Coordinates of C-alpha atoms and ligand atoms in Angstrom, one line a residue:
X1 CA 103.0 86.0 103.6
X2 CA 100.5 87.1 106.3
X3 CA 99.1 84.0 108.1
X4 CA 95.0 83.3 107.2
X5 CA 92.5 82.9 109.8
X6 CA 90.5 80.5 108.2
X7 CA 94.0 78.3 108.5
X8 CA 94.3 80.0 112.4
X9 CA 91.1 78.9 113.0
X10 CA 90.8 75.4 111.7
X11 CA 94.0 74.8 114.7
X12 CA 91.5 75.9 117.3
X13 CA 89.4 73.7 119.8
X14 CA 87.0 71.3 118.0
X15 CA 88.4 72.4 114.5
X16 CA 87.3 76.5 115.8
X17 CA 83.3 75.4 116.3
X18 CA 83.3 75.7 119.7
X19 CA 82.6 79.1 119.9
X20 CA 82.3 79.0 124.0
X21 CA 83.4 82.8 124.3
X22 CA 85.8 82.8 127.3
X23 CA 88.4 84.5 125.3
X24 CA 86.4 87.5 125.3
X25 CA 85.5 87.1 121.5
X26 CA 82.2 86.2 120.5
X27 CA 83.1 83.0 118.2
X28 CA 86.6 81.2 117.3
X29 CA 86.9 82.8 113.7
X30 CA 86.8 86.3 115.4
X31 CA 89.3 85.2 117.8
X32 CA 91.4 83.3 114.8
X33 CA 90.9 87.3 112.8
X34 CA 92.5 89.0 116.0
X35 CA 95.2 86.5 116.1
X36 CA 96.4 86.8 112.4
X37 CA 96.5 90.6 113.2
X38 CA 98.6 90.0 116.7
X39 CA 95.7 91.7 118.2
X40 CA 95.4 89.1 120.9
X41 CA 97.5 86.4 122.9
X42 CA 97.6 83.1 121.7
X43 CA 97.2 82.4 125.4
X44 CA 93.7 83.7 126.3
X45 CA 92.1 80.8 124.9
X46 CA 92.6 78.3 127.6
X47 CA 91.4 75.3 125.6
X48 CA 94.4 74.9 123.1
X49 CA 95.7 71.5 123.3
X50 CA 99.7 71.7 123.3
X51 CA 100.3 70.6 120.3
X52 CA 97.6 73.2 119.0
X53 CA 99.3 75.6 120.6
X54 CA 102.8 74.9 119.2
X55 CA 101.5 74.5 115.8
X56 CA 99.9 78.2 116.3
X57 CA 103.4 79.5 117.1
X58 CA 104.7 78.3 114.5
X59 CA 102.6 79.4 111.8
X60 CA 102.8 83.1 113.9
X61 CA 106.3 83.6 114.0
X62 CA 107.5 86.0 111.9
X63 CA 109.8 84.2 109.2
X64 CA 112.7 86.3 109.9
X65 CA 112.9 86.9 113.5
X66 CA 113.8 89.9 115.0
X67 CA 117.4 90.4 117.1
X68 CA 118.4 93.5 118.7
X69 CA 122.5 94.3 118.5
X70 CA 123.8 97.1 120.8
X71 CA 122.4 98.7 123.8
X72 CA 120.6 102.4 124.5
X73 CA 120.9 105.0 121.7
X74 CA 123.5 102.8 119.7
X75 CA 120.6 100.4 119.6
X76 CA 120.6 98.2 116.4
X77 CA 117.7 96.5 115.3
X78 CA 117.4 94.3 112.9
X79 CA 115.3 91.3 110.9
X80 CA 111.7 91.1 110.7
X81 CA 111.7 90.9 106.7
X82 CA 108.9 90.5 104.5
X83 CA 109.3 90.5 101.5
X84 CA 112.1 89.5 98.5
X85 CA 111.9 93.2 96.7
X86 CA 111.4 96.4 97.9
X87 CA 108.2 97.6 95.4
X88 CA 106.6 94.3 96.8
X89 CA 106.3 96.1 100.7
X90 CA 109.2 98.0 102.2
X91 CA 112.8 96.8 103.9
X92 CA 111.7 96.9 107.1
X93 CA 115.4 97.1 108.8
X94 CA 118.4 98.7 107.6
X95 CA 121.7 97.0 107.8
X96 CA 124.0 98.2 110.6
X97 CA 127.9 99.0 109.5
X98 CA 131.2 97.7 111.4
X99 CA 134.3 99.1 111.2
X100 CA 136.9 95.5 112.5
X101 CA 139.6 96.3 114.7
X102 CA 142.2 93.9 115.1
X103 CA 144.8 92.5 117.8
X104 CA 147.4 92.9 115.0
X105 CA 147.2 96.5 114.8
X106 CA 148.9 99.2 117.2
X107 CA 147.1 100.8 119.8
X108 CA 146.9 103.9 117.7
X109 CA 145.2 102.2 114.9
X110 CA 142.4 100.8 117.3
X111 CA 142.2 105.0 119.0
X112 CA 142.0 106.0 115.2
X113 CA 139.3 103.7 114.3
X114 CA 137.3 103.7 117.4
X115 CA 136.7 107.8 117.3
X116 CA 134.9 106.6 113.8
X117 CA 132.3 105.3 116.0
X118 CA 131.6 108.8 116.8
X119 CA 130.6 110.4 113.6
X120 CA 127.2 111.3 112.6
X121 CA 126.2 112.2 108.9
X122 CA 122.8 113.7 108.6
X123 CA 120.6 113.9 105.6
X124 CA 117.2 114.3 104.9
X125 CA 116.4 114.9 108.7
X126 CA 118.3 111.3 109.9
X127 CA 121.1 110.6 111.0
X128 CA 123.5 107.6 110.1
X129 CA 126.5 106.2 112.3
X130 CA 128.8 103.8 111.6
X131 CA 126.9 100.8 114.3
X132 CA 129.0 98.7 115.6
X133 CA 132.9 97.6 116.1
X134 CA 134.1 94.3 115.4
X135 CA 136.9 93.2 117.6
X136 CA 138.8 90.2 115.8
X137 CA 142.2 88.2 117.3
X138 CA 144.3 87.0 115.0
X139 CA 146.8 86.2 117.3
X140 CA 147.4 83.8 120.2
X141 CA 148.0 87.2 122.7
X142 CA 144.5 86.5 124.9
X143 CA 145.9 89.5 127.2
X144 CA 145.9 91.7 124.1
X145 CA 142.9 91.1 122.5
X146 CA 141.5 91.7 126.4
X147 CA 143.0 95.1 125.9
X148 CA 141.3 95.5 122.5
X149 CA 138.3 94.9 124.0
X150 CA 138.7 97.2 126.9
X151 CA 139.8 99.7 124.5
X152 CA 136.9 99.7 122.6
X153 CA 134.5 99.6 125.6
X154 CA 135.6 102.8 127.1
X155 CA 135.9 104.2 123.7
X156 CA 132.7 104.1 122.4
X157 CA 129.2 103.2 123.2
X158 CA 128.5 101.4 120.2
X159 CA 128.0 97.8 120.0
X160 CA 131.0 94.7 120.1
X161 CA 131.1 92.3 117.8
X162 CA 133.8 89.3 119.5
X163 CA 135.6 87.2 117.0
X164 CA 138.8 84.8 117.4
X165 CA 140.0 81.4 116.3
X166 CA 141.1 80.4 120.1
X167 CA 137.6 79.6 122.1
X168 CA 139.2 80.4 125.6
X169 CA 140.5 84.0 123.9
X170 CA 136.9 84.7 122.9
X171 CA 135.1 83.4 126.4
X172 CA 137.7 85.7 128.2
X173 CA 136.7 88.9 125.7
X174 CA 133.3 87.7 126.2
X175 CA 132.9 87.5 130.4
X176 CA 135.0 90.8 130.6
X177 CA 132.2 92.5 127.8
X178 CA 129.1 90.8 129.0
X179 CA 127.7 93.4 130.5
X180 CA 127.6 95.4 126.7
X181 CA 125.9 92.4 125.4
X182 CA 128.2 91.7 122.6
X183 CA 127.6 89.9 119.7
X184 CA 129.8 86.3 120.0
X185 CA 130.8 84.6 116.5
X186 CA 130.4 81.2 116.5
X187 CA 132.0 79.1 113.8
X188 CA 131.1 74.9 113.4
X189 CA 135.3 74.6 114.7
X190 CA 134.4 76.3 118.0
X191 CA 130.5 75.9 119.0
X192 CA 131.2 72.8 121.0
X193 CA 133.8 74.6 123.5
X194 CA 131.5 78.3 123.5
X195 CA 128.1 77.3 122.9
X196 CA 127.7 75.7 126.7
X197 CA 129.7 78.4 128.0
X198 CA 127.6 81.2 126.3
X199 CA 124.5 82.9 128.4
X200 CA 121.4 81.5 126.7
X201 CA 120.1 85.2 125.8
X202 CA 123.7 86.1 124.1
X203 CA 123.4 87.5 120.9
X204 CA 124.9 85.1 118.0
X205 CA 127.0 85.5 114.7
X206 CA 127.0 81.6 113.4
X207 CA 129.5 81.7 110.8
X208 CA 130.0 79.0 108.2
X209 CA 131.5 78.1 104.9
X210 CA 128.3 77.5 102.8
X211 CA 124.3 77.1 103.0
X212 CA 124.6 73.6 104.2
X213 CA 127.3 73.8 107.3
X214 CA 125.6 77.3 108.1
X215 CA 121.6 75.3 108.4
X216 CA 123.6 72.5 110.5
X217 CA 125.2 75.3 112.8
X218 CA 121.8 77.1 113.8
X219 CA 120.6 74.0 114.7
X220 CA 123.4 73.0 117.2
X221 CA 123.0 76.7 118.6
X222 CA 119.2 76.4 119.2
X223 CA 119.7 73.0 120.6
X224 CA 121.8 74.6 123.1
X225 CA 119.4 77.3 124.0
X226 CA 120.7 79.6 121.6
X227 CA 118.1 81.5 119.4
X228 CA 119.4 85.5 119.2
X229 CA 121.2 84.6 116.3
X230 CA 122.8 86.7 113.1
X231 CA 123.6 84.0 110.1
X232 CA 127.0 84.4 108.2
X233 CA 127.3 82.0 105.2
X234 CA 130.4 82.9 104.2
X235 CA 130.5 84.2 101.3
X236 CA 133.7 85.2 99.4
X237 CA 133.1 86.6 96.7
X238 CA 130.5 88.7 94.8
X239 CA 128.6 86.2 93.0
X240 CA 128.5 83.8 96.1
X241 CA 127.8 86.7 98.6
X242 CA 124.7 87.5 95.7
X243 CA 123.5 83.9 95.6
X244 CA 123.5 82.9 99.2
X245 CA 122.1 86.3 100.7
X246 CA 119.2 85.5 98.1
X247 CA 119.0 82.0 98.6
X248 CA 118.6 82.3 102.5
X249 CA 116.2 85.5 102.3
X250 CA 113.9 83.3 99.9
X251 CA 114.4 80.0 101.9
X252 CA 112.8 81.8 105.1
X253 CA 110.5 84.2 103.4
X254 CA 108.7 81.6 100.8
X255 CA 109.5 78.3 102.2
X256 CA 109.4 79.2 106.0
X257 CA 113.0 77.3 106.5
X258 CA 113.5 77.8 110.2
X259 CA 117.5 77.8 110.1
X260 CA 117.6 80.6 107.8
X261 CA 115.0 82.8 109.8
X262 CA 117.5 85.4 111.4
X263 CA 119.2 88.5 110.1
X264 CA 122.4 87.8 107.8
X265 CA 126.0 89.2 108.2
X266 CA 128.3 89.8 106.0
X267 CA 132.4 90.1 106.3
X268 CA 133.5 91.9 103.3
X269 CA 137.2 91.6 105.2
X270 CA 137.3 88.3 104.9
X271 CA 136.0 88.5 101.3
X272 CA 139.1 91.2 100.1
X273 CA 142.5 92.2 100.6
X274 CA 142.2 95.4 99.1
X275 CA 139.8 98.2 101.3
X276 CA 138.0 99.6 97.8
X277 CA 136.9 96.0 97.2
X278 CA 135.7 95.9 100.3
X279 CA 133.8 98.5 100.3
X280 CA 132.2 97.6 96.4
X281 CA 131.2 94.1 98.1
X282 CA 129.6 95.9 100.9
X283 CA 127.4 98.3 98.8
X284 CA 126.1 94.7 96.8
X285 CA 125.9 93.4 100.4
X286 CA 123.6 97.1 101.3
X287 CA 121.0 96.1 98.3
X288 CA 120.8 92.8 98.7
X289 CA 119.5 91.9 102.2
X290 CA 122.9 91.8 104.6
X291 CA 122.0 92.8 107.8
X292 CA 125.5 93.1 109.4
X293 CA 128.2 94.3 107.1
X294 CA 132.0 94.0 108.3
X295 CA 134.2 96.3 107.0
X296 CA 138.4 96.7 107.7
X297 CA 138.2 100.6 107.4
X298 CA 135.9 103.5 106.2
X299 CA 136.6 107.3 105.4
X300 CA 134.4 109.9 105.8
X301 CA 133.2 110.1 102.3
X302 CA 133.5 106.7 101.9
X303 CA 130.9 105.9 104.9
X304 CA 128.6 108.9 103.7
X305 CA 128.3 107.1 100.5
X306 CA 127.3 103.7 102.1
X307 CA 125.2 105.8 104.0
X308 CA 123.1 107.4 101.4
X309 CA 122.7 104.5 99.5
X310 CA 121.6 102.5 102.5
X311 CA 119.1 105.2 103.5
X312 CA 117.8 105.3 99.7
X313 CA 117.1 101.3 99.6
X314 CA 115.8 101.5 103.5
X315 CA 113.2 104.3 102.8
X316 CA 109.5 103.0 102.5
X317 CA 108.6 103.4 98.6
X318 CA 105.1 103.9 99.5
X319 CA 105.5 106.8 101.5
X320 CA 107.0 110.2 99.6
X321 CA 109.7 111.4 101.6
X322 CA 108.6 114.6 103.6
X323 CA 108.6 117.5 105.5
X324 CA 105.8 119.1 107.7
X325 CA 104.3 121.9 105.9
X326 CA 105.0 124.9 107.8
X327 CA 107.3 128.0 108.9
X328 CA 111.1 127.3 109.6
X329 CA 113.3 129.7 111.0
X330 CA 117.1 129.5 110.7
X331 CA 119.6 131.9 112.1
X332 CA 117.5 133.5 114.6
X333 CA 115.3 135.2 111.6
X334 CA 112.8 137.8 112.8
X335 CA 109.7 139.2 111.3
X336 CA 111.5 141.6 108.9
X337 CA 114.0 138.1 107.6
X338 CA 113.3 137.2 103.9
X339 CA 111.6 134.1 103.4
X340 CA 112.6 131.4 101.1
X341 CA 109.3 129.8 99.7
X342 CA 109.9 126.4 98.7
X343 CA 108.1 122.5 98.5
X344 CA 108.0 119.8 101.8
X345 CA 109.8 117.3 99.3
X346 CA 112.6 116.5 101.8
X347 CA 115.3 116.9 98.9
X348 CA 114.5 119.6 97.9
X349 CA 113.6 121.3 101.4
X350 CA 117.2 120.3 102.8
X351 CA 119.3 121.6 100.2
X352 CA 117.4 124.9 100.8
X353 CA 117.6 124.4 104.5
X354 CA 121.2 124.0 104.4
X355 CA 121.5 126.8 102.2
X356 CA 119.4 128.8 104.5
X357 CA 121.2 127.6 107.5
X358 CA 125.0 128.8 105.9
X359 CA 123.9 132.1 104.8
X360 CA 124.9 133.8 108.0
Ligands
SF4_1 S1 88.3 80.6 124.1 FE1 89.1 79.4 122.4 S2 87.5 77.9 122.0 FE2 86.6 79.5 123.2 S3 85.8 81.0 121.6 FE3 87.8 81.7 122.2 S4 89.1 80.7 120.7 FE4 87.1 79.6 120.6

């Protein structure tokens, strides 16, 4: 819900009468417009008192905050929500996939898996990847999980995801990764030994068995300078996974609930045995607002299909998918080449294009 500037401006100096000009606006109400609009810095007018100014913040801040998962071209963004359904606005931010290693496996599991991180499906002119790699101990072997995590860092560029159930295992993973800004689960068992020992700008997965232990968990992270945060409520099974996706989507979007403001994870390999349930819980996880989603495995087809469907829900519905209107040349085509006349409806113009493109 966009923030109104007749609230904005009754916040400002002498309830936004004093109209004195310094911020460059010609009255308080224009300067309260620019504000709602993020067309101007809360800070250019000087005479907010603090608590003014904190209020302002407040009401600014978007409801589901932003966090940014990997680094360089394997960049993940995610968050930044607006709305509950997608014919309200748009999804703003499509969820990223993981494919979890695990310290149980061989070394030539974690090689198979990591060269996943490499693929690239392409359709309708994008291209999807499979986004980050979760790296989970199950064991009490700190020296090798370590050589998980090495294994994974000279493996692939993608981003790290650092789970275990012994703190010092996960610090250790975490100080040799650092410099790939990995993204640290934090459970309520374990946030008193990591969360002083964590760098204040580390990116977060709080993980917790319900609604209630998850809200109490973001709070002990942001009391300890913690705020890049993902929120995992644990979900096990479809019905719960369902419910509290929804429940925390509405609780920031409608009633501005500060603990549930962050992107959402999911871990459909703690929610299954079996990899095809997985995957079924992942594609309800897809459509219904997950911004991470853990998965144990993925094939080829099997990750194209995610794919597609994510790119479906993830496409703006207000904005028909297209192509520039114009010439195309494939296969080195020359003046006397037949041409294929066709419309810039993507669909359609890809399936021509690729039919174009293999008709050497
Ligand atoms: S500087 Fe502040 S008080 Fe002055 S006009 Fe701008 S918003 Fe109003």
């Amino acid at each position: 819900m966009p923030v109104k500037a007749s609230d904005i401006q009754k916040i400002l100096p002498e309830g936004g009468k004093k109209n004195c000009k310094e911020c460059g606006l010609a009255t308080c109400f224009a300067f309260a417009m620019k504000l709602a609009n993020a067309g101007i810095a809360l800070e250019k007018c000087t005479y907010l008192a603090p608590e003014s100014k904190a209020e302002l913040e407040d009401m600014l801040m978007a409801p589901i905050r932003q966090v940014v998962l990997g680094q360089g071209s394997r960049q993940v963004v995610l968050g930044e929500e607006e709305v509950m359904y997608r014919h309200q606005k748009t999804f703003m931010r499509q969820p990223a996939f993981a494919i979890q290693i695990t310290d149980e496996e061989t070394e030539a599991v974690w090689e198979e898996k990591i060269a996943k991180l490499g693929w690239q499906f392409e359709r309708l002119g994008k291209v999807s990847r499979i986004d980050l790699v979760a790296l989970h101990s199950r064991g009490s072997n700190g020296d090798k999980y370590l050589q998980m995590v090495r294994q994974a860092m000279s493996g692939t560029d993608a981003g790290l995801i650092l789970s275990a159930a012994d703190a010092a295992t996960l610090l250790a993973a975490y100080e040799a990764c650092k410099s790939r800004d990995p993204l640290v689960c934090v459970t309520p068992e374990n946030v008193a030994a990591l969360a002083p020992r964590l760098d204040k700008q580390a990116a977060v997965c709080a993980r917790a068995a319900g609604l209630e232990s998850l809200a109490a968990l973001v709070d002990k992270l942001k009391e300890a300078g913690l705020e890049r945060l993902i929120i995992d409520p644990g979900s096990l099974t479809l019905r719960d996974l369902v419910r509290d996706q929804t429940l925390i989507r509405r609780g920031a979007l409608q009633h501005k609930f500060r603990a549930f403001g962050y992107p959402t994870a999911f871990f459909a390999v703690d929610a299954a045995p079996d990899l095809s349930q997985q995957l079924l819980l992942a594609a309800a996880a897809v459509a219904k607002y997950a911004g991470v989603i853990v998965v144990e495995d993925l094939t080829l087809d099997l990750f194209q299909i995610l794919a597609t469907q994510r790119q479906d829900i993830y496409t703006d519905p207000r904005v028909p998918p297209t192509v520039e209107s114009k010439v195309y040349a494939f296969n080195e085509a020359g003046r006397s080449a037949a041409v294929l006349v066709t419309t810039n409806f993507a669909l359609t113009y890809y399936a021509v294009a690729g039919e174009a493109e293999n008709s050497k």
